[in-house]
């Protein structure tokens, strides 16, 4: 008797919502040696891709039981591969298989079906992101489906503490109009890897809190004359907490000891501020995602740090925001100027990519073998 194959079909909210949420609760996300993150999608399992230009969720069933799920989105981005500099890409995320149904080919069936949807929509490349230590995921995509290891960006996480960060009085921080933010992004980042062609829609999205620039006091931007300050930086902020919440299911011993010692010190010696405060990660929390990080000039690092401190202060004023997160290119010097905790951050995430069309496969070899660009644009709609 042959092995039973799962039925793969599109997600239907009325039928599948509760079952997908239950599956998410049973699946732990994150390398076991560090911590597990659990996700509360606030009643909308498709929330992570709903703001993308095109998106789809697939579910897998066996004996009327929902046993797997995967999500995908499609967009047009910059990819430095002559003769073209743009490509249509499909992003895979949220692959989950019920623990008691693993090693039955369910994950493979979901990936295969989503790739077919990409092909139907003329996608040039499919890509995915995973933890570098996730051997099962790497083996599935790289060994079985022929994906190539592409980039290793750094995910930087900084806790929101209960006090405001000091920002130098010599630095001016200004919120840009949406049209001015779009102008700067297209002028200075349009050639950046994975820069989205529809940056205007991202900036106008209700989840985008705005774009801010930092520069030396006394200088400024001339949008009519195309002038920029001698040193400056730019950051946009996405309120991910309105889409879904996270909470920590398992933490390193050092994190637990830190938390307990901090609480004791705060309780018995409230006048001493020996440690920065650690937010409560064991209950659902939201976070801000900083995207479109760009800087120029001899003091650009100082400008980036000031913007990060400004975003931290925005988080302090928001009860739900517990961490500030960003993702930058692994070789991007800007990472050294972004405040973060090593304990909570991931120095090397892993992006894998695959050419879906025959004519793109030769170009893919060049793309994956060339040294990575310093800057990398991470779309906040795919966080």
mmCIF file of C-alpha atoms in Angstrom:
data_model
loop_
_atom_site.group_PDB
_atom_site.id
_atom_site.type_symbol
_atom_site.label_atom_id
_atom_site.label_comp_id
_atom_site.label_asym_id
_atom_site.label_seq_id
_atom_site.Cartn_x
_atom_site.Cartn_y
_atom_site.Cartn_z
ATOM 1 C CA UNK A 1 0.000 0.000 0.000
ATOM 2 C CA UNK A 2 1.507 3.367 -1.073
ATOM 3 C CA UNK A 3 2.287 6.222 1.262
ATOM 4 C CA UNK A 4 -0.639 8.565 1.764
ATOM 5 C CA UNK A 5 -0.130 11.909 0.078
ATOM 6 C CA UNK A 6 -1.336 15.166 1.587
ATOM 7 C CA UNK A 7 -3.964 17.294 -0.136
ATOM 8 C CA UNK A 8 -2.533 20.743 -0.891
ATOM 9 C CA UNK A 9 -4.993 23.591 -1.382
ATOM 10 C CA UNK A 10 -5.422 27.327 -0.852
ATOM 11 C CA UNK A 11 -6.139 28.700 2.612
ATOM 12 C CA UNK A 12 -9.800 29.479 3.353
ATOM 13 C CA UNK A 13 -10.296 31.767 6.320
ATOM 14 C CA UNK A 14 -13.636 30.452 7.573
ATOM 15 C CA UNK A 15 -12.541 26.819 7.461
ATOM 16 C CA UNK A 16 -8.839 27.056 8.294
ATOM 17 C CA UNK A 17 -8.206 30.052 10.550
ATOM 18 C CA UNK A 18 -8.533 28.323 13.925
ATOM 19 C CA UNK A 19 -6.683 25.218 12.717
ATOM 20 C CA UNK A 20 -3.755 27.227 11.330
ATOM 21 C CA UNK A 21 -3.491 29.178 14.584
ATOM 22 C CA UNK A 22 -3.449 25.912 16.517
ATOM 23 C CA UNK A 23 -0.676 24.578 14.263
ATOM 24 C CA UNK A 24 1.365 27.741 14.801
ATOM 25 C CA UNK A 25 1.068 27.310 18.565
ATOM 26 C CA UNK A 26 2.405 23.771 18.317
ATOM 27 C CA UNK A 27 5.386 24.729 16.177
ATOM 28 C CA UNK A 28 8.404 26.293 17.839
ATOM 29 C CA UNK A 29 10.395 28.831 15.848
ATOM 30 C CA UNK A 30 14.070 29.455 16.556
ATOM 31 C CA UNK A 31 17.254 27.477 17.140
ATOM 32 C CA UNK A 32 16.808 25.249 20.191
ATOM 33 C CA UNK A 33 20.108 26.261 21.772
ATOM 34 C CA UNK A 34 18.998 29.893 22.003
ATOM 35 C CA UNK A 35 15.247 30.325 22.352
ATOM 36 C CA UNK A 36 11.855 29.586 20.859
ATOM 37 C CA UNK A 37 9.535 32.307 19.615
ATOM 38 C CA UNK A 38 5.800 31.846 19.444
ATOM 39 C CA UNK A 39 3.526 33.983 17.278
ATOM 40 C CA UNK A 40 0.056 35.358 17.965
ATOM 41 C CA UNK A 41 -1.378 36.448 14.600
ATOM 42 C CA UNK A 42 -4.311 38.243 16.262
ATOM 43 C CA UNK A 43 -6.895 36.211 14.378
ATOM 44 C CA UNK A 44 -5.299 36.658 10.941
ATOM 45 C CA UNK A 45 -2.841 33.837 10.083
ATOM 46 C CA UNK A 46 -2.087 35.466 6.737
ATOM 47 C CA UNK A 47 -1.136 38.814 8.300
ATOM 48 C CA UNK A 48 2.595 38.534 7.552
ATOM 49 C CA UNK A 49 2.052 38.671 3.782
ATOM 50 C CA UNK A 50 -1.241 40.540 3.498
ATOM 51 C CA UNK A 51 0.501 43.823 2.662
ATOM 52 C CA UNK A 52 2.509 42.329 -0.235
ATOM 53 C CA UNK A 53 1.544 43.064 -3.881
ATOM 54 C CA UNK A 54 0.608 39.388 -4.439
ATOM 55 C CA UNK A 55 0.356 36.673 -1.817
ATOM 56 C CA UNK A 56 -0.920 33.186 -1.167
ATOM 57 C CA UNK A 57 -1.172 30.714 1.690
ATOM 58 C CA UNK A 58 -1.345 26.964 1.119
ATOM 59 C CA UNK A 59 -2.430 24.323 3.615
ATOM 60 C CA UNK A 60 -1.867 20.578 3.685
ATOM 61 C CA UNK A 61 -4.506 18.100 4.866
ATOM 62 C CA UNK A 62 -4.394 14.400 5.698
ATOM 63 C CA UNK A 63 -7.531 12.591 6.818
ATOM 64 C CA UNK A 64 -9.264 15.977 7.154
ATOM 65 C CA UNK A 65 -6.559 17.117 9.610
ATOM 66 C CA UNK A 66 -4.607 20.266 8.815
ATOM 67 C CA UNK A 67 -0.980 19.136 9.018
ATOM 68 C CA UNK A 68 1.030 21.826 7.236
ATOM 69 C CA UNK A 69 1.077 25.380 5.961
ATOM 70 C CA UNK A 70 3.269 27.668 3.861
ATOM 71 C CA UNK A 71 3.025 31.284 2.711
ATOM 72 C CA UNK A 72 4.381 33.098 -0.324
ATOM 73 C CA UNK A 73 4.513 36.606 -1.745
ATOM 74 C CA UNK A 74 5.556 38.108 -5.092
ATOM 75 C CA UNK A 75 7.113 41.476 -5.916
ATOM 76 C CA UNK A 76 9.567 43.195 -8.278
ATOM 77 C CA UNK A 77 13.000 44.068 -6.844
ATOM 78 C CA UNK A 78 16.481 45.183 -7.823
ATOM 79 C CA UNK A 79 18.883 42.333 -8.563
ATOM 80 C CA UNK A 80 22.289 43.202 -9.999
ATOM 81 C CA UNK A 81 22.420 40.648 -12.797
ATOM 82 C CA UNK A 82 23.221 42.032 -16.265
ATOM 83 C CA UNK A 83 21.625 42.658 -18.663
ATOM 84 C CA UNK A 84 18.614 43.153 -16.353
ATOM 85 C CA UNK A 85 18.740 44.998 -13.058
ATOM 86 C CA UNK A 86 15.270 44.066 -11.825
ATOM 87 C CA UNK A 87 13.533 40.736 -11.356
ATOM 88 C CA UNK A 88 10.249 39.296 -10.202
ATOM 89 C CA UNK A 89 10.875 37.330 -7.023
ATOM 90 C CA UNK A 90 8.784 35.024 -4.898
ATOM 91 C CA UNK A 91 9.411 34.832 -1.166
ATOM 92 C CA UNK A 92 8.642 31.668 0.813
ATOM 93 C CA UNK A 93 7.976 31.904 4.512
ATOM 94 C CA UNK A 94 6.064 30.335 7.364
ATOM 95 C CA UNK A 95 6.613 26.676 6.443
ATOM 96 C CA UNK A 96 5.120 24.648 9.289
ATOM 97 C CA UNK A 97 4.451 20.922 9.598
ATOM 98 C CA UNK A 98 2.644 19.355 12.552
ATOM 99 C CA UNK A 99 5.239 17.651 14.822
ATOM 100 C CA UNK A 100 3.632 14.211 14.585
ATOM 101 C CA UNK A 101 3.438 14.383 10.774
ATOM 102 C CA UNK A 102 7.023 15.306 9.966
ATOM 103 C CA UNK A 103 9.248 13.251 7.633
ATOM 104 C CA UNK A 104 6.245 12.334 5.492
ATOM 105 C CA UNK A 105 6.992 14.646 2.567
ATOM 106 C CA UNK A 106 4.436 17.268 3.609
ATOM 107 C CA UNK A 107 6.928 20.128 3.628
ATOM 108 C CA UNK A 108 8.211 19.103 0.195
ATOM 109 C CA UNK A 109 4.685 18.994 -1.212
ATOM 110 C CA UNK A 110 3.962 22.500 0.082
ATOM 111 C CA UNK A 111 7.210 23.936 -1.326
ATOM 112 C CA UNK A 112 6.629 22.271 -4.705
ATOM 113 C CA UNK A 113 3.085 23.621 -4.972
ATOM 114 C CA UNK A 114 4.115 27.146 -4.000
ATOM 115 C CA UNK A 115 6.918 27.107 -6.573
ATOM 116 C CA UNK A 116 4.313 26.181 -9.169
ATOM 117 C CA UNK A 117 2.249 29.209 -8.165
ATOM 118 C CA UNK A 118 5.357 31.350 -8.583
ATOM 119 C CA UNK A 119 5.925 29.948 -12.081
ATOM 120 C CA UNK A 120 2.321 30.576 -13.045
ATOM 121 C CA UNK A 121 2.888 34.222 -12.151
ATOM 122 C CA UNK A 122 6.152 34.546 -14.151
ATOM 123 C CA UNK A 123 8.472 34.689 -11.140
ATOM 124 C CA UNK A 124 12.192 34.704 -12.020
ATOM 125 C CA UNK A 125 13.604 33.693 -8.630
ATOM 126 C CA UNK A 126 12.286 32.068 -5.489
ATOM 127 C CA UNK A 127 14.020 32.803 -2.195
ATOM 128 C CA UNK A 128 13.625 32.041 1.485
ATOM 129 C CA UNK A 129 15.234 32.924 4.804
ATOM 130 C CA UNK A 130 16.073 30.636 7.692
ATOM 131 C CA UNK A 131 18.336 30.390 10.716
ATOM 132 C CA UNK A 132 21.801 29.238 9.702
ATOM 133 C CA UNK A 133 21.620 26.507 12.370
ATOM 134 C CA UNK A 134 18.286 25.152 11.077
ATOM 135 C CA UNK A 135 19.700 21.999 9.490
ATOM 136 C CA UNK A 136 16.297 20.570 8.535
ATOM 137 C CA UNK A 137 15.321 23.705 6.604
ATOM 138 C CA UNK A 138 18.714 24.034 4.887
ATOM 139 C CA UNK A 139 18.664 20.375 3.912
ATOM 140 C CA UNK A 140 15.155 20.656 2.453
ATOM 141 C CA UNK A 141 15.734 23.763 0.357
ATOM 142 C CA UNK A 142 19.420 23.427 -0.567
ATOM 143 C CA UNK A 143 19.881 19.676 -0.878
ATOM 144 C CA UNK A 144 16.451 18.643 -2.112
ATOM 145 C CA UNK A 145 15.122 21.647 -4.043
ATOM 146 C CA UNK A 146 18.378 23.060 -5.378
ATOM 147 C CA UNK A 147 18.388 26.446 -3.668
ATOM 148 C CA UNK A 148 21.727 28.256 -3.409
ATOM 149 C CA UNK A 149 23.023 29.925 -0.277
ATOM 150 C CA UNK A 150 22.869 33.585 -1.190
ATOM 151 C CA UNK A 151 23.314 36.133 1.587
ATOM 152 C CA UNK A 152 23.859 36.110 5.360
ATOM 153 C CA UNK A 153 22.291 39.301 6.743
ATOM 154 C CA UNK A 154 22.442 40.200 10.407
ATOM 155 C CA UNK A 155 19.263 40.513 12.496
ATOM 156 C CA UNK A 156 19.890 43.063 15.248
ATOM 157 C CA UNK A 157 17.573 43.264 18.255
ATOM 158 C CA UNK A 158 17.609 45.979 20.894
ATOM 159 C CA UNK A 159 15.296 45.883 23.948
ATOM 160 C CA UNK A 160 13.149 48.924 24.661
ATOM 161 C CA UNK A 161 14.141 50.064 28.138
ATOM 162 C CA UNK A 162 12.047 52.173 30.482
ATOM 163 C CA UNK A 163 14.008 55.383 30.008
ATOM 164 C CA UNK A 164 14.691 57.679 27.065
ATOM 165 C CA UNK A 165 18.039 57.529 25.260
ATOM 166 C CA UNK A 166 20.032 60.752 25.116
ATOM 167 C CA UNK A 167 20.418 62.306 21.655
ATOM 168 C CA UNK A 168 23.128 64.875 21.010
ATOM 169 C CA UNK A 169 21.896 68.470 20.764
ATOM 170 C CA UNK A 170 24.248 68.926 17.782
ATOM 171 C CA UNK A 171 22.150 66.548 15.665
ATOM 172 C CA UNK A 172 18.888 67.465 13.971
ATOM 173 C CA UNK A 173 16.267 64.743 13.436
ATOM 174 C CA UNK A 174 13.444 65.486 11.009
ATOM 175 C CA UNK A 175 10.481 63.461 9.797
ATOM 176 C CA UNK A 176 10.210 63.474 6.002
ATOM 177 C CA UNK A 177 7.131 63.840 3.873
ATOM 178 C CA UNK A 178 6.329 60.584 2.116
ATOM 179 C CA UNK A 179 7.182 61.989 -1.314
ATOM 180 C CA UNK A 180 10.555 63.231 -0.051
ATOM 181 C CA UNK A 181 11.310 59.844 1.532
ATOM 182 C CA UNK A 182 10.474 58.105 -1.740
ATOM 183 C CA UNK A 183 12.723 60.547 -3.624
ATOM 184 C CA UNK A 184 15.703 59.825 -1.350
ATOM 185 C CA UNK A 185 15.183 56.065 -1.439
ATOM 186 C CA UNK A 186 14.958 55.956 -5.233
ATOM 187 C CA UNK A 187 17.963 58.265 -5.601
ATOM 188 C CA UNK A 188 20.279 56.553 -3.115
ATOM 189 C CA UNK A 189 19.034 52.970 -2.675
ATOM 190 C CA UNK A 190 17.360 51.961 -5.942
ATOM 191 C CA UNK A 191 20.468 49.964 -6.925
ATOM 192 C CA UNK A 192 20.558 48.171 -3.554
ATOM 193 C CA UNK A 193 19.961 44.415 -3.631
ATOM 194 C CA UNK A 194 16.271 43.537 -3.197
ATOM 195 C CA UNK A 195 15.150 47.158 -3.266
ATOM 196 C CA UNK A 196 11.358 46.950 -3.898
ATOM 197 C CA UNK A 197 10.015 48.576 -7.030
ATOM 198 C CA UNK A 198 6.884 49.646 -5.122
ATOM 199 C CA UNK A 199 8.699 51.513 -2.340
ATOM 200 C CA UNK A 200 6.009 54.196 -2.551
ATOM 201 C CA UNK A 201 3.339 51.730 -1.436
ATOM 202 C CA UNK A 202 5.466 50.610 1.500
ATOM 203 C CA UNK A 203 6.022 54.172 2.676
ATOM 204 C CA UNK A 204 2.302 54.989 2.352
ATOM 205 C CA UNK A 205 1.184 51.862 4.204
ATOM 206 C CA UNK A 206 -0.603 52.536 7.503
ATOM 207 C CA UNK A 207 1.937 50.316 9.300
ATOM 208 C CA UNK A 208 4.813 52.564 8.241
ATOM 209 C CA UNK A 209 5.127 55.119 11.026
ATOM 210 C CA UNK A 210 7.327 57.386 8.952
ATOM 211 C CA UNK A 211 10.828 58.106 7.675
ATOM 212 C CA UNK A 212 13.318 60.198 9.629
ATOM 213 C CA UNK A 213 16.675 61.722 8.712
ATOM 214 C CA UNK A 214 19.489 62.819 10.996
ATOM 215 C CA UNK A 215 22.115 65.430 10.089
ATOM 216 C CA UNK A 216 24.353 68.035 11.772
ATOM 217 C CA UNK A 217 22.462 70.999 13.183
ATOM 218 C CA UNK A 218 22.712 73.987 10.884
ATOM 219 C CA UNK A 219 22.647 71.898 7.704
ATOM 220 C CA UNK A 220 19.660 70.537 5.778
ATOM 221 C CA UNK A 221 18.215 68.989 2.644
ATOM 222 C CA UNK A 222 17.513 70.857 -0.580
ATOM 223 C CA UNK A 223 15.008 68.714 -2.440
ATOM 224 C CA UNK A 224 14.738 71.281 -5.244
ATOM 225 C CA UNK A 225 18.511 71.605 -5.644
ATOM 226 C CA UNK A 226 19.239 67.916 -4.841
ATOM 227 C CA UNK A 227 21.562 68.913 -2.000
ATOM 228 C CA UNK A 228 22.188 66.715 1.051
ATOM 229 C CA UNK A 229 24.087 67.413 4.289
ATOM 230 C CA UNK A 230 27.787 66.605 4.692
ATOM 231 C CA UNK A 231 26.822 63.625 6.873
ATOM 232 C CA UNK A 232 23.367 62.163 7.183
ATOM 233 C CA UNK A 233 21.366 59.005 7.772
ATOM 234 C CA UNK A 234 17.849 57.805 7.031
ATOM 235 C CA UNK A 235 15.604 55.206 8.689
ATOM 236 C CA UNK A 236 11.969 54.181 8.267
ATOM 237 C CA UNK A 237 9.907 52.449 10.961
ATOM 238 C CA UNK A 238 7.279 49.704 10.547
ATOM 239 C CA UNK A 239 4.879 48.913 13.389
ATOM 240 C CA UNK A 240 4.877 45.120 13.229
ATOM 241 C CA UNK A 241 3.039 44.937 16.540
ATOM 242 C CA UNK A 242 -0.203 45.871 14.804
ATOM 243 C CA UNK A 243 0.033 42.685 12.726
ATOM 244 C CA UNK A 244 1.155 40.052 15.205
ATOM 245 C CA UNK A 245 2.664 39.545 18.633
ATOM 246 C CA UNK A 246 5.598 37.427 19.779
ATOM 247 C CA UNK A 247 6.494 35.825 23.054
ATOM 248 C CA UNK A 248 9.448 33.845 24.303
ATOM 249 C CA UNK A 249 8.908 30.163 24.894
ATOM 250 C CA UNK A 250 12.419 29.303 26.001
ATOM 251 C CA UNK A 251 15.357 31.464 26.994
ATOM 252 C CA UNK A 252 19.075 30.918 27.588
ATOM 253 C CA UNK A 253 20.111 30.420 31.210
ATOM 254 C CA UNK A 254 22.083 33.671 31.116
ATOM 255 C CA UNK A 255 18.938 35.549 30.081
ATOM 256 C CA UNK A 256 16.896 34.005 32.888
ATOM 257 C CA UNK A 257 19.580 34.761 35.482
ATOM 258 C CA UNK A 258 19.815 38.325 34.225
ATOM 259 C CA UNK A 259 16.053 38.780 34.442
ATOM 260 C CA UNK A 260 15.855 37.445 38.001
ATOM 261 C CA UNK A 261 18.837 39.463 39.237
ATOM 262 C CA UNK A 262 17.469 42.627 37.630
ATOM 263 C CA UNK A 263 14.088 42.172 39.327
ATOM 264 C CA UNK A 264 15.706 41.616 42.709
ATOM 265 C CA UNK A 265 17.901 44.695 42.365
ATOM 266 C CA UNK A 266 14.954 46.809 41.190
ATOM 267 C CA UNK A 267 12.869 45.593 44.123
ATOM 268 C CA UNK A 268 15.333 46.020 46.971
ATOM 269 C CA UNK A 269 17.543 48.814 45.588
ATOM 270 C CA UNK A 270 15.234 50.995 43.467
ATOM 271 C CA UNK A 271 17.618 53.941 43.679
ATOM 272 C CA UNK A 272 20.340 52.035 41.806
ATOM 273 C CA UNK A 273 20.219 51.679 38.035
ATOM 274 C CA UNK A 274 23.073 49.222 37.686
ATOM 275 C CA UNK A 275 21.501 47.328 34.775
ATOM 276 C CA UNK A 276 19.388 48.346 31.812
ATOM 277 C CA UNK A 277 15.858 47.087 32.220
ATOM 278 C CA UNK A 278 14.857 43.882 30.452
ATOM 279 C CA UNK A 279 11.320 43.813 29.028
ATOM 280 C CA UNK A 280 8.928 40.994 29.792
ATOM 281 C CA UNK A 281 9.401 38.693 26.796
ATOM 282 C CA UNK A 282 7.320 35.881 28.283
ATOM 283 C CA UNK A 283 4.004 37.584 27.501
ATOM 284 C CA UNK A 284 2.893 38.670 23.999
ATOM 285 C CA UNK A 285 4.679 41.809 22.834
ATOM 286 C CA UNK A 286 4.990 43.941 19.715
ATOM 287 C CA UNK A 287 8.053 45.434 18.083
ATOM 288 C CA UNK A 288 9.177 48.134 15.668
ATOM 289 C CA UNK A 289 11.122 47.146 12.581
ATOM 290 C CA UNK A 290 13.608 49.666 11.184
ATOM 291 C CA UNK A 291 13.992 49.377 7.429
ATOM 292 C CA UNK A 292 15.659 51.308 4.620
ATOM 293 C CA UNK A 293 18.708 52.158 6.746
ATOM 294 C CA UNK A 294 21.034 54.378 4.728
ATOM 295 C CA UNK A 295 23.858 56.774 5.597
ATOM 296 C CA UNK A 296 26.556 58.915 4.015
ATOM 297 C CA UNK A 297 29.414 61.120 5.169
ATOM 298 C CA UNK A 298 32.315 61.032 7.639
ATOM 299 C CA UNK A 299 29.986 61.155 10.651
ATOM 300 C CA UNK A 300 27.284 58.909 9.199
ATOM 301 C CA UNK A 301 27.730 56.305 11.936
ATOM 302 C CA UNK A 302 26.907 58.907 14.572
ATOM 303 C CA UNK A 303 23.807 59.863 12.587
ATOM 304 C CA UNK A 304 22.649 56.233 12.389
ATOM 305 C CA UNK A 305 23.100 55.752 16.123
ATOM 306 C CA UNK A 306 21.143 58.921 16.852
ATOM 307 C CA UNK A 307 18.262 57.728 14.677
ATOM 308 C CA UNK A 308 18.258 54.368 16.462
ATOM 309 C CA UNK A 309 18.110 56.172 19.797
ATOM 310 C CA UNK A 310 15.222 58.252 18.466
ATOM 311 C CA UNK A 311 13.322 55.105 17.393
ATOM 312 C CA UNK A 312 14.031 53.583 20.819
ATOM 313 C CA UNK A 313 12.394 56.617 22.395
ATOM 314 C CA UNK A 314 9.375 56.134 20.138
ATOM 315 C CA UNK A 315 9.165 52.604 21.518
ATOM 316 C CA UNK A 316 9.372 53.829 25.112
ATOM 317 C CA UNK A 317 6.248 55.886 24.488
ATOM 318 C CA UNK A 318 4.422 52.804 23.196
ATOM 319 C CA UNK A 319 3.385 50.371 25.919
ATOM 320 C CA UNK A 320 3.270 47.388 23.561
ATOM 321 C CA UNK A 321 6.688 47.830 21.894
ATOM 322 C CA UNK A 322 9.332 45.746 23.689
ATOM 323 C CA UNK A 323 12.138 45.556 21.114
ATOM 324 C CA UNK A 324 13.506 47.410 18.089
ATOM 325 C CA UNK A 325 14.571 45.105 15.273
ATOM 326 C CA UNK A 326 16.427 45.662 12.024
ATOM 327 C CA UNK A 327 18.123 43.488 9.411
ATOM 328 C CA UNK A 328 21.139 44.658 7.424
ATOM 329 C CA UNK A 329 23.697 43.175 5.057
ATOM 330 C CA UNK A 330 26.244 40.945 6.747
ATOM 331 C CA UNK A 331 29.153 43.091 5.508
ATOM 332 C CA UNK A 332 27.387 46.443 5.938
ATOM 333 C CA UNK A 333 29.460 48.710 8.169
ATOM 334 C CA UNK A 334 26.268 50.315 9.448
ATOM 335 C CA UNK A 335 25.660 47.289 11.682
ATOM 336 C CA UNK A 336 28.423 48.496 14.011
ATOM 337 C CA UNK A 337 26.485 51.685 14.705
ATOM 338 C CA UNK A 338 23.104 50.107 15.440
ATOM 339 C CA UNK A 339 22.566 49.450 19.174
ATOM 340 C CA UNK A 340 21.695 45.800 19.818
ATOM 341 C CA UNK A 341 22.084 42.988 22.283
ATOM 342 C CA UNK A 342 24.174 40.059 21.062
ATOM 343 C CA UNK A 343 22.182 37.748 23.316
ATOM 344 C CA UNK A 344 18.977 38.498 21.375
ATOM 345 C CA UNK A 345 20.426 39.103 17.901
ATOM 346 C CA UNK A 346 21.337 36.768 15.059
ATOM 347 C CA UNK A 347 24.708 37.717 13.481
ATOM 348 C CA UNK A 348 24.139 35.477 10.446
ATOM 349 C CA UNK A 349 20.703 34.740 9.097
ATOM 350 C CA UNK A 350 20.650 32.753 5.849
ATOM 351 C CA UNK A 351 18.954 33.647 2.576
ATOM 352 C CA UNK A 352 18.724 30.981 -0.120
ATOM 353 C CA UNK A 353 17.697 31.593 -3.733
ATOM 354 C CA UNK A 354 16.725 29.522 -6.779
ATOM 355 C CA UNK A 355 16.189 30.397 -10.448
ATOM 356 C CA UNK A 356 12.777 29.150 -11.574
ATOM 357 C CA UNK A 357 13.289 29.877 -15.280
ATOM 358 C CA UNK A 358 15.919 28.150 -17.426
ATOM 359 C CA UNK A 359 17.168 31.427 -18.890
ATOM 360 C CA UNK A 360 17.932 32.773 -15.406
ATOM 361 C CA UNK A 361 20.065 29.855 -14.195
ATOM 362 C CA UNK A 362 23.370 30.978 -15.710
ATOM 363 C CA UNK A 363 22.887 34.416 -14.201
ATOM 364 C CA UNK A 364 22.115 32.873 -10.833
ATOM 365 C CA UNK A 365 25.582 31.315 -10.689
ATOM 366 C CA UNK A 366 27.161 34.746 -11.134
ATOM 367 C CA UNK A 367 24.738 36.251 -8.629
ATOM 368 C CA UNK A 368 25.533 33.772 -5.870
ATOM 369 C CA UNK A 369 29.286 33.667 -6.451
ATOM 370 C CA UNK A 370 29.927 37.413 -6.549
ATOM 371 C CA UNK A 371 30.827 39.085 -3.240
ATOM 372 C CA UNK A 372 27.685 40.331 -1.483
ATOM 373 C CA UNK A 373 26.851 44.002 -1.758
ATOM 374 C CA UNK A 374 27.397 45.919 1.457
ATOM 375 C CA UNK A 375 23.811 47.151 1.645
ATOM 376 C CA UNK A 376 20.705 44.997 1.469
ATOM 377 C CA UNK A 377 17.106 46.184 1.535
ATOM 378 C CA UNK A 378 14.871 44.062 3.761
ATOM 379 C CA UNK A 379 11.191 44.523 2.981
ATOM 380 C CA UNK A 380 9.206 45.163 6.201
ATOM 381 C CA UNK A 381 6.217 43.362 4.665
ATOM 382 C CA UNK A 382 8.161 40.096 4.909
ATOM 383 C CA UNK A 383 9.299 40.304 8.516
#
